[in-house]
Short mmCIF file of C-alpha atoms in Angstrom, two decimals:
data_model
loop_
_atom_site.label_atom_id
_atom_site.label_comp_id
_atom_site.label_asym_id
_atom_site.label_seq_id
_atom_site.Cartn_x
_atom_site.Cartn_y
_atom_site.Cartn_z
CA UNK A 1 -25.83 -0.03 -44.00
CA UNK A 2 -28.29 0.86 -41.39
CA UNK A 3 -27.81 2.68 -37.93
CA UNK A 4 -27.94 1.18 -34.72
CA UNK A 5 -27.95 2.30 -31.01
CA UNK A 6 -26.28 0.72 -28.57
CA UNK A 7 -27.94 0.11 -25.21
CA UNK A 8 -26.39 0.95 -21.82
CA UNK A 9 -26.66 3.94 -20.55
CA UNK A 10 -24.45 5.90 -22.90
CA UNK A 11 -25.01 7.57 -26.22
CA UNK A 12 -23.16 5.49 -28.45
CA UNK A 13 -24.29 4.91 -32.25
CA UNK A 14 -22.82 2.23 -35.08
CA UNK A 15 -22.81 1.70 -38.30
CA UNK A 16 -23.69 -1.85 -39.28
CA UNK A 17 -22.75 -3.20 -42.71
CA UNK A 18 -23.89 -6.53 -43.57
CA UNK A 19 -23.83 -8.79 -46.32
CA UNK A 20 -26.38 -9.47 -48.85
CA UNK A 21 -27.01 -13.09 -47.43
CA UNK A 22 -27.18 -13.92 -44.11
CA UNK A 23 -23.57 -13.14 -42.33
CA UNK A 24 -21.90 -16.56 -40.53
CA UNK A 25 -20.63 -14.23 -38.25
CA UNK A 26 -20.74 -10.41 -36.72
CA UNK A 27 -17.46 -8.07 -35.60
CA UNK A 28 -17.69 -5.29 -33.52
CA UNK A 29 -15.12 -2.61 -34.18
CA UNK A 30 -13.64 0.07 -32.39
CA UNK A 31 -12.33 3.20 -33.34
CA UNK A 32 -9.16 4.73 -32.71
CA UNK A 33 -8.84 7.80 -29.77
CA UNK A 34 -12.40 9.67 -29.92
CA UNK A 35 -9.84 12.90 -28.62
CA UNK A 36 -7.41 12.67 -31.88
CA UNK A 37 -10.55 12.40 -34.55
CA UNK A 38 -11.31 8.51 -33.85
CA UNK A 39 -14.51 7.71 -34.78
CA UNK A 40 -16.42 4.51 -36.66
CA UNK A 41 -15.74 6.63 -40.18
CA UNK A 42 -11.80 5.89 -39.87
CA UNK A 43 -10.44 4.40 -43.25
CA UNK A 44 -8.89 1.63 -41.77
CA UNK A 45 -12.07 0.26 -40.00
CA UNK A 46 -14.02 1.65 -43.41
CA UNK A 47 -11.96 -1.04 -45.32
CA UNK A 48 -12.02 -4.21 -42.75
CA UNK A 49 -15.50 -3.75 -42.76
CA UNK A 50 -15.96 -3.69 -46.38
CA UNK A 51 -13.96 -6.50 -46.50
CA UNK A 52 -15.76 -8.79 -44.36
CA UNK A 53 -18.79 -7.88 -45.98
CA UNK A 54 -17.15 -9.53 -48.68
CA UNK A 55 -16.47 -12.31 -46.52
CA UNK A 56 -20.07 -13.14 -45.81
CA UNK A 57 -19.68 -10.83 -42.42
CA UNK A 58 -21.50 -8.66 -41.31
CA UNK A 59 -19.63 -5.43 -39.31
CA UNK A 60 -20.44 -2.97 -36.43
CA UNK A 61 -18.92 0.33 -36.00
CA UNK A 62 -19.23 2.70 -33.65
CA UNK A 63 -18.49 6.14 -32.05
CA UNK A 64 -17.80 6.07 -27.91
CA UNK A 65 -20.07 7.84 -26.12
CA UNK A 66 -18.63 10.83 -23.95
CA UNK A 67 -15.06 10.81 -22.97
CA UNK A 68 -14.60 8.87 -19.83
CA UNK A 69 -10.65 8.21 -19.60
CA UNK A 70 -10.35 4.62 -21.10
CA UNK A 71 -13.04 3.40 -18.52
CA UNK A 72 -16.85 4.36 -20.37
CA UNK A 73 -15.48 3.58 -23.73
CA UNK A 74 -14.05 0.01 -22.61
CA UNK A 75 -17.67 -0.47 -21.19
CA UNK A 76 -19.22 0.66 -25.07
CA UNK A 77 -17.13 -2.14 -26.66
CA UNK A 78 -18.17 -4.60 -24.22
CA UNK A 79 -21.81 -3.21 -24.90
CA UNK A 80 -21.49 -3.95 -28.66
CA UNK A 81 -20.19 -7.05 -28.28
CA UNK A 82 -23.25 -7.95 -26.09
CA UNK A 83 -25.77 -6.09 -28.57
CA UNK A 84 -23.79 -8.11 -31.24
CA UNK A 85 -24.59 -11.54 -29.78
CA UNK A 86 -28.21 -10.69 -29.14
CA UNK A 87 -28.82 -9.84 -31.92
CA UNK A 88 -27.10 -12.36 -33.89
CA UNK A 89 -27.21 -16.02 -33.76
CA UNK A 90 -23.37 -16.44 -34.52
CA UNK A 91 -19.21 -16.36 -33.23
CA UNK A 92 -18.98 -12.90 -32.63
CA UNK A 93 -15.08 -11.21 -32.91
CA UNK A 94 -13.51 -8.06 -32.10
CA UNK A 95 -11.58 -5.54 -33.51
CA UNK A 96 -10.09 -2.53 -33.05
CA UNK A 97 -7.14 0.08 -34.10
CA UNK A 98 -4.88 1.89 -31.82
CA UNK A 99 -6.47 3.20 -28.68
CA UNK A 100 -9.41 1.00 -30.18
CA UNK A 101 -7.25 -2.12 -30.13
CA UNK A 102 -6.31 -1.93 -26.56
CA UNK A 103 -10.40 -1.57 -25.88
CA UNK A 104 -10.75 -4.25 -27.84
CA UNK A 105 -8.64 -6.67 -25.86
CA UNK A 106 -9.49 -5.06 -22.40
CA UNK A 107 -13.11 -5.77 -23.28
CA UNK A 108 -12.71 -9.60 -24.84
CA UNK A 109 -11.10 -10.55 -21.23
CA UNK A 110 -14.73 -9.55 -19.83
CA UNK A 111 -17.23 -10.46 -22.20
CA UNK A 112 -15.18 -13.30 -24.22
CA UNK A 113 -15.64 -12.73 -27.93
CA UNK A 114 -15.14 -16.37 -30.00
CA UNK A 115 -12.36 -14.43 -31.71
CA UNK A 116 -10.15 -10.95 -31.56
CA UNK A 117 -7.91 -9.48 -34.10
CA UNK A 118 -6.14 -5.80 -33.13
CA UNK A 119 -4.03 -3.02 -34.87
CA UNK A 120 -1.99 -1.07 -33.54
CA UNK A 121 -2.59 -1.83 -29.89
CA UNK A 122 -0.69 0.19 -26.86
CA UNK A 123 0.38 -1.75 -24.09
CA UNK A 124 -1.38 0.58 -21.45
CA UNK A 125 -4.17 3.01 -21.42
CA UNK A 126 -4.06 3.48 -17.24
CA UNK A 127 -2.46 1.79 -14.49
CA UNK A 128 -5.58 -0.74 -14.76
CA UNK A 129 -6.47 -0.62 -18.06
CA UNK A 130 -3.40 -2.92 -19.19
CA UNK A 131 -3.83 -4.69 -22.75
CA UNK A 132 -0.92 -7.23 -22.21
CA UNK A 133 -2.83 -8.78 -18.90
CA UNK A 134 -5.93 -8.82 -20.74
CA UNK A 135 -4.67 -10.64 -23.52
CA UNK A 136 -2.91 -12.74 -20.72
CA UNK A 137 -6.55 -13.04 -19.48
CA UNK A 138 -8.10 -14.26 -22.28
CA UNK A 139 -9.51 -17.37 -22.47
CA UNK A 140 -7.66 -20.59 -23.98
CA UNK A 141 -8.51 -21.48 -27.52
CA UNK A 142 -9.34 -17.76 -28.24
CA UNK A 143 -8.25 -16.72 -31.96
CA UNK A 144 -6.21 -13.98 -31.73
CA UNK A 145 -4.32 -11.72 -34.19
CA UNK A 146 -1.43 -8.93 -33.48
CA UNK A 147 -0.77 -6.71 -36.40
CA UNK A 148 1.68 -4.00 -35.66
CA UNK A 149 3.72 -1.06 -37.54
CA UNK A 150 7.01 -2.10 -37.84
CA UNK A 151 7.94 1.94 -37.85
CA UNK A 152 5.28 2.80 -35.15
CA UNK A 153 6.69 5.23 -32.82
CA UNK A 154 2.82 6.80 -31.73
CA UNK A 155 1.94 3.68 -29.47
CA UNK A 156 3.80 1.13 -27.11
CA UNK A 157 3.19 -1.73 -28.99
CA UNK A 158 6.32 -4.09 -28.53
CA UNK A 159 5.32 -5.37 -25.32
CA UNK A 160 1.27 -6.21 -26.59
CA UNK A 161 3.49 -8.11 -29.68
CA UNK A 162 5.69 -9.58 -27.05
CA UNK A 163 3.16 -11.08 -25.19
CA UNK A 164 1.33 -12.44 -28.09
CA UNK A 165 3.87 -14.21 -29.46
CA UNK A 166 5.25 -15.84 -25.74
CA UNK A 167 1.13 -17.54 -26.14
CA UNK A 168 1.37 -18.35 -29.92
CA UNK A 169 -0.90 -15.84 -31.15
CA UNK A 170 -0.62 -14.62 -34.67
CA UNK A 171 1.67 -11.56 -34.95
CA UNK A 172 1.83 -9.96 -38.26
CA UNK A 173 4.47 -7.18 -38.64
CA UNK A 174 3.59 -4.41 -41.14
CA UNK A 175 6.16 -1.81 -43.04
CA UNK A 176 4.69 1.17 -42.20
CA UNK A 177 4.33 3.28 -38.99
CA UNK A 178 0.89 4.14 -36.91
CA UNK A 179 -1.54 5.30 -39.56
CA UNK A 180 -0.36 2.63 -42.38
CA UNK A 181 -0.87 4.91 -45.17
CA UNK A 182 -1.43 2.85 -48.25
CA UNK A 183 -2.18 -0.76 -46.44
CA UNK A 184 -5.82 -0.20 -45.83
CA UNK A 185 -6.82 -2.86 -48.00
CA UNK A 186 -3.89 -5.05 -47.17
CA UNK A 187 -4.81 -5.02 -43.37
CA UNK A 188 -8.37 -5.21 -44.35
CA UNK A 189 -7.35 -8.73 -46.31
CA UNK A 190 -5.55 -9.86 -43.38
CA UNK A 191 -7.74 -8.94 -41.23
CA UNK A 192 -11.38 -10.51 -42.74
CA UNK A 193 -9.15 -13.53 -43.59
CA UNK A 194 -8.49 -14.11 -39.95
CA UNK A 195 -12.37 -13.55 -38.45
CA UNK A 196 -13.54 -16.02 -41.85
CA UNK A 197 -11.26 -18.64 -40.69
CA UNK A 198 -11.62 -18.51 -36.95
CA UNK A 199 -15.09 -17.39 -36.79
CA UNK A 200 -16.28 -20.60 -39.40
CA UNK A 201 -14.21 -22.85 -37.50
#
């Protein structure tokens, strides 16, 4: 693991893991709400990462600089994602959890990731920070994955799940609600066994 700072303009710091060979492929992940303890040390990014290490990919997480609404920290992940394809010669993806998820997608309709997998998104963060038109946005041929909380009342979900499914994304539907106590390692799975399969593809 070794630290990394981001460039532009704000402080914002990751954590990248990578694998002991060279990785086929990077993912930048993004934490859930900085304001309700999100940060790149959550367990559920703490496992996908470990698990696409595994996977012969190599992971960035990373805390959002200072709280900006929705707006700053969208601008971190796009950041990432460009630090991430600088610095790497390989299909870049995104991921994210909960407030992360919805910054994940808002982000990949900018800076077009080669794939995006998200947990736990909300449909809205602001009037214009809406994660159903940027998956709508995104471009054609773009991987993506929807894994939701069956029992998730924390986040408004359904119509992010809706919307994925109308355009044939994967949707996977979990037992559990928001935090998915006990299925770390189970969305980590899923989750590294999407990015190896879309990012090798």
């Amino acid at each position: 693991m070794s630290d990394v700072l981001i460039p532009g303009g704000r402080d914002v710091r990751g954590t990248l893991e990578e694998p002991t060979d060279d990785p086929d492929a990077i993912v930048v992940a993004a934490p859930p709400h900085p304001r309700h303890g999100g940060s790149r040390s959550d367990p559920r990014l703490a496992a996908v990462a470990t698990a696409l290490r595994e996977a012969g990919i190599a992971c960035l997480r990373f805390d959002y600089g200072p709280w900006d609404e929705g707006y700053g920290e969208r601008e971190d992940v796009r950041n990432a994602v460009r630090w991430a394809r600088e610095e790497y010669d390989c299909p870049v993806g995104v991921f994210g959890y909960s407030f992360g998820a919805s910054l994940a997608l808002l982000a990949a309709a900018d800076v077009g990731p080669d794939a995006v997998a998200v947990l736990a998104p909300t449909a809205r963060l602001a009037d214009d920070l809406d994660a159903v038109d940027a998956l709508e946005s995104l471009e054609d041929g773009t991987p993506v994955r929807v894994l939701y909380g069956e029992r998730d009342e924390t986040v408004d979900w359904e119509p992010v799940v809706d919307r994925a499914r109308e355009r044939g994304d994967a949707v996977t539907a979990l037992t559990g609600d928001h935090f998915f106590l006990g299925k770390h390692d189970a969305i980590a799975s899923e989750v590294a066994t999407f990015f190896a399969d879309a990012l090798r593809s």
